[in-house]
Amino acid sequence: MKLRNVAIIAHVDHGKTTLVDRLLQQSGVYRDNQRQVERAMDSNDLERERGITILAKAASVQWKDIRINIVDTPGHADFGGEVERILNMVDGALVLVDAAEGPLPQTKFVVSKALRMGLKPIVVINKVDRSDARPIEVINEVFDLFAALDATEEQLDFPILYGSAKQGWMATTLEGSHDDGMQPLFDLILSHVKPPVVEEGPFRLLGTILEANPYLGRIITGRVTSGSVKPNQSVKVLDHDGKLIETGRITKVLAFRGIERVPVEEAEAGDIVALAGLPNATVAHTICDPSVELPIQAQPIDPPTLAMTFRVNDSPLAGTEGTKVTGRMIRDRLLREAEGNVALGVRESDDNDAMEVAGRGELQLGILIETMRREGFELSVSRPRVVLKKDEATGEWQEPIEEVVIDVDEEHSGVVVQKMSERKAELVEMRPSGGHRQRLVFYAPTRGLIGYQGELLTDTRGTAVMNRLFHGYAPYKGDIQGRRNGVLISNDQGEAVAYAMFKLEDRGPMMIEPGCKVYKGMIVGEHTRDNDLEINVLKGKQLTNIRTTSKDEAVRLTPPIQMPLEKALAYIEDDELVEVTPKSIRLRKKFLDANERKRAEKTKQAVA
């Protein structure tokens, strides 16, 4: 079969999306006069802003007379659910490794999945043009990683390419010519990756990527395992247990040509295609001929480790900035998200007008909240908390543990070890990583890492790089010290006044600016002590008939603490919420009324 299916897997920022750009450009996908898009596969606004891939996407190039389907996968552990499903669709993988950083936790995560599925990887050492590149050492680290992950003899005998995706060249040796562009990589894919294995029998396809299209409705992307599919063909949809979900007809079969999707009259087994026309089919469902009884086995997904409560925004400012504010709208949107994102768990909360959302990490949940606020939603969310698991044998509670790799300048390693040990982390490895830097490897409870990223950057003057990966479950490690300071709470509703804020500056730094709308129970600053304090930020200056320059001196305020979404989620305590609207992010107490807060505190103490 003149077809190859290959995934590009790597750690965050090792150059996957740039490599795909070069493959598209050099295979003749673009016409000579066509505008070429940088990071063509990162089509989502948030992906472009943050420079990360969140959603897996497919493209296709023609080399010689063979078509190569390329799937670009996310490199961040929070989106690992995407990676696991994608690997079901392909027969080969390009493992992309930065020539300076070497294999990092996410490389380990995706490579372990690929090796377990029996894929034979091609290793591409990217960014060899970096001044701190160390390609030979990195190759040895990759080999050690493969060996540690129980790779077979065949998998350990991997071919290697060196190059720079940014400059648009690859070579089989470090001294190789740069003139051939990406040709060595194309040729290696054709020779090393096997054509798709096609099974006998009627049409079957396992849903791998789900998206909504305003014109075609639901579109499910996957690889045709057996048979062929045409538009208007009758099919049925089975879940992973073999239960019938729906029967229907395929309205369109779309194949990948470059970065475009083109309608085709027929798709054969082995090809990666997108199907439209099935309103209920989703990821991990088998779309098949009506005669098929058994579903295709889907890869099990690692469990969610963090949960948050999404609730209706019930503050006095509710509905003033967003258009989607009701509990039903929030519920429908979250259930829709869970359908396409198998790493996300959504269930009804015991509380009215609230939903419990469990995911892989802070980034994944933060991206979901950010996406919803851009769509016009208003909601309030609780502090992230870990999802505990009960050990069947001992009956004791276990919590998720992550492997944390921190690259840091040697002078700052002491403070990092101290802070991580305070968060109940265990140091398992410490070694130099070149250039007066050290690589520290910890096993740390997930709950201890909530909000640590910002503190780490402050402690190390922005020089540390932290990477995390789910490691497993371990017995609960006891209490971890939370926020040490109390908060300043507004005791009235209105617009904050500069004069009042100036007079209150000795109480602690503010989080709001003059003219900002506040309400009773809203958090407006951080108290210098460990208790909460109610303050009045609306109190204006007393008017007198004396006019002197000293009396009317301009009020100079200290700049407020900026609270972006991720920082706000990590900052709040269990009795607080983050109010998220399309225009604002505010912090507030769960109970806005001071008397209700006192009652809740007494109840909590009585239970304890």
XYZ file of C-alpha atoms in Angstrom, residues 245-479:
235
model
C -25.079 3.875 20.507
C -26.736 4.776 17.199
C -27.226 3.779 13.570
C -26.957 6.276 10.720
C -25.385 7.243 7.427
C -22.024 8.829 6.653
C -22.717 12.196 4.987
C -19.071 13.002 4.111
C -15.734 11.195 4.038
C -12.848 13.671 4.323
C -9.212 12.751 3.666
C -6.172 14.873 4.560
C -4.335 16.583 1.708
C -1.709 18.952 3.100
C -3.381 20.785 5.980
C -6.721 20.806 4.135
C -9.455 18.191 4.414
C -10.837 17.145 1.053
C -14.064 15.157 0.406
C -13.323 11.763 -1.212
C -15.597 9.162 -2.815
C -14.024 6.238 -0.942
C -11.429 5.620 1.792
C -9.580 2.314 2.016
C -8.386 0.429 5.117
C -5.202 1.912 6.565
C -5.995 5.539 5.713
C -6.678 8.239 8.323
C -9.990 9.974 7.530
C -12.617 12.236 9.104
C -16.289 11.189 8.978
C -19.343 13.444 9.270
C -23.014 12.595 9.806
C -23.113 10.811 13.191
C -24.574 13.076 15.924
C -23.827 10.762 18.911
C -20.533 9.057 18.022
C -17.545 10.152 20.056
C -13.958 9.297 20.928
C -13.248 5.592 21.702
C -16.459 4.506 19.898
C -16.236 2.010 17.020
C -17.933 3.142 13.789
C -18.594 0.042 11.704
C -20.653 -1.868 9.167
C -24.080 -3.006 10.528
C -22.881 -6.658 10.420
C -20.031 -6.073 12.955
C -20.728 -7.184 16.551
C -17.407 -6.654 18.377
C -15.924 -3.164 18.982
C -12.239 -2.308 18.468
C -10.403 -2.280 21.814
C -9.467 1.282 22.841
C -6.324 2.104 24.830
C -7.089 2.635 28.572
C -6.572 6.263 29.671
C -4.572 7.259 32.766
C -6.896 8.508 35.552
C -7.524 12.218 36.316
C -5.502 13.528 39.274
C -7.053 16.969 39.990
C -10.673 18.053 40.437
C -12.424 21.425 40.636
C -15.998 22.560 41.183
C -17.476 24.764 38.439
C -20.514 26.645 39.703
C -22.883 29.400 38.651
C -21.564 32.906 39.298
C -23.819 34.227 42.092
C -21.907 37.426 42.939
C -23.690 40.835 42.900
C -21.919 41.565 39.565
C -23.192 38.356 37.915
C -24.480 38.763 34.367
C -22.931 42.204 33.811
C -20.004 41.013 31.657
C -20.919 37.611 30.175
C -23.786 36.258 28.096
C -23.766 32.607 29.231
C -24.499 32.598 32.938
C -27.028 29.864 33.767
C -26.244 26.518 35.383
C -27.773 24.653 32.417
C -25.476 26.399 29.916
C -22.385 25.622 32.027
C -23.497 22.000 32.466
C -24.137 21.462 28.732
C -20.789 23.026 27.795
C -18.841 20.840 30.255
C -20.609 17.651 29.138
C -19.828 18.567 25.509
C -16.154 19.031 26.447
C -16.035 15.665 28.232
C -17.347 13.874 25.122
C -14.344 14.880 23.040
C -11.743 14.914 25.807
C -11.457 11.460 27.331
C -8.876 12.601 29.930
C -11.571 14.853 31.485
C -14.227 13.575 33.903
C -17.417 15.604 34.447
C -20.149 14.710 36.950
C -22.995 16.422 38.785
C -21.916 17.802 42.178
C -23.888 17.246 45.402
C -24.304 21.018 45.446
C -27.028 22.589 43.263
C -25.892 24.557 40.197
C -22.395 23.031 40.373
C -20.408 20.485 38.345
C -17.371 18.485 39.417
C -14.617 18.495 36.739
C -11.615 16.176 37.067
C -8.567 16.415 34.779
C -4.890 15.639 34.394
C -3.488 18.873 35.806
C -3.769 22.604 36.471
C -2.864 23.519 32.891
C -5.594 21.370 31.352
C -8.275 22.753 33.712
C -6.929 26.315 33.315
C -7.124 26.030 29.496
C -10.740 24.804 29.760
C -11.717 27.780 31.987
C -9.907 30.240 29.679
C -11.675 28.765 26.621
C -15.066 29.064 28.334
C -14.557 32.705 29.379
C -13.633 33.564 25.774
C -16.902 31.975 24.682
C -18.832 34.392 26.946
C -19.299 32.220 30.040
C -19.421 33.532 33.596
C -18.662 31.043 36.350
C -16.990 30.683 39.721
C -14.482 27.879 40.329
C -13.066 26.325 43.483
C -9.455 25.631 44.408
C -8.084 22.528 42.605
C -7.950 19.471 44.880
C -6.413 16.063 44.292
C -8.456 12.981 43.442
C -7.702 10.400 46.151
C -7.980 6.643 45.582
C -8.747 3.970 48.196
C -6.317 1.049 48.308
C -8.379 -2.163 47.959
C -6.005 -4.242 50.113
C -5.258 -1.926 53.049
C -8.297 0.370 52.930
C -6.087 3.473 53.316
C -6.344 6.545 51.094
C -3.710 7.071 48.431
C -2.856 10.276 46.599
C -1.368 10.925 43.136
C 2.423 11.341 43.034
C 4.267 13.074 40.187
C 7.807 12.760 38.926
C 9.161 16.321 38.880
C 12.326 17.236 36.966
C 13.739 20.702 37.732
C 16.703 22.108 35.770
C 18.196 24.972 37.770
C 21.394 27.006 38.173
C 23.624 25.430 40.851
C 23.397 28.495 43.137
C 19.603 28.086 43.455
C 19.464 24.292 43.929
C 19.483 24.593 47.758
C 16.319 26.703 47.951
C 14.548 24.400 45.456
C 15.347 21.286 47.521
C 14.198 23.071 50.709
C 10.888 24.270 49.206
C 10.163 20.879 47.625
C 10.837 19.035 50.907
C 8.380 21.426 52.657
C 5.853 20.219 50.058
C 6.516 16.583 51.098
C 8.615 15.816 47.984
C 11.326 13.167 47.984
C 14.616 13.860 46.139
C 15.520 10.794 44.044
C 18.279 12.111 41.779
C 20.629 15.088 41.595
C 23.170 15.435 38.798
C 24.932 18.180 36.819
C 23.320 18.954 33.448
C 26.111 21.122 31.975
C 26.687 24.889 32.017
C 26.728 25.187 35.859
C 23.201 23.781 35.998
C 21.804 20.866 37.954
C 18.971 18.470 37.225
C 16.928 17.589 40.322
C 14.407 14.733 40.167
C 11.712 14.467 42.852
C 8.674 12.307 43.586
C 6.150 14.836 44.891
C 2.443 14.714 45.815
C 0.336 16.517 43.206
C -1.354 18.701 45.846
C 2.046 20.013 46.970
C 2.759 21.275 43.452
C -0.402 23.363 43.093
C 0.807 26.925 42.675
C 4.506 26.084 42.986
C 5.495 27.145 39.441
C 5.331 30.901 40.232
C 7.171 30.503 43.542
C 9.902 28.457 41.817
C 10.504 31.177 39.220
C 10.696 33.827 41.989
C 13.129 31.734 44.061
C 15.422 31.034 41.082
C 15.161 34.464 39.389
C 13.353 32.933 36.427
C 16.141 30.464 35.577
C 14.474 27.170 36.592
C 12.592 24.900 34.207
C 10.109 22.468 35.797
C 8.571 19.432 34.094
C 6.039 17.080 35.673
C 4.694 13.637 34.892
C 2.155 11.400 36.659
C 4.139 8.678 38.449
C 1.581 6.652 40.433
C -0.332 6.525 43.722
C 1.233 6.391 47.211
C -0.094 6.571 50.801
C -1.311 10.055 51.845
C 1.717 12.074 52.976
C 0.027 14.273 55.605
C -0.749 18.003 55.784
